Amino acid sequence: MTGVRTATGSTEPLSRNRPETAGFPCFTPPPGFGSLHLDLGCAGGTFLQAAALRFPEDFFLGVEQQSGRVLRSVKKIVRSGLPNAAVVTGTMPGILENIVAEHTVCWIHVLFPDPWPKRRHAARRLIQMSSPPLFGRLLRPGGRLRFLTDQEPYWLLASGAFARAEDWELLADDPVEGWP
């Protein structure tokens, strides 16, 4: 199951920065880069590395909770000499709510996250019923969420969460040629 969603919010100019929250400065890409992409649950950094190589004009920020995976991602970035990629570690809600500035993200990539299929583990899923407002706050007008999974129950939950939310539109296919 694959899908891309786009946030169709206001087109008013928005600030790229917001005040510091919880003691962390908001992340903005270094000068000279275009769009900001988030790779949520970047694991070992395979997509992050390939996308940063394919789109050198954009900046890619990987977010991962497991330190071993962060280390693998960082090694790939360093070995490839990628000035347009970085990885941060921490809990997803903490990073997304406190570090990423509002309305600055062009794409959010959620690629084959752990589906946590057991009911008792459902709270650990990256996409929840509460996700659309958070992702919508991060995305700039016209920004997109790319969600890929091979788990039908997780796809149904995620697509249902976004179908119920305002300002989200389901796009059947990935419209960007050349995504890794």
C-alpha angles and dihedrals in degrees: 000000000000133000144164124207128193128208109229101195134143120316093214115125111266132198116257091215135050128190119283113277126202091352096299123116115232115257119240124168118260115267116280099041125108122208125017117227125191119208103197113203091009092179109187094354099249095136092037092055095043094047093047090051093047095046107033092166092064130067121235122202116191120204118199134162100202114080095211091056091047090054092051090049093049091049090054092049093049095044090051093046092231114175089179099063137069138162130219127191131213140084114321097236091046094051095042096045098041112027110033113076118236119267095002102109121095098184134016112198118200104175120183098327120190103280095208090210098189115092092230090057097045093106089065094063115116093222113056135164086263094055102089097070092046094048090043090055091054098044120083116228107293091018119146140221115212111199121180126178139153092208111095096199090053091047090052092050093047096043089046091052092053094040089059093047124087122245097024125118126190115229113196100213137030103263097199118090116217101028108157 
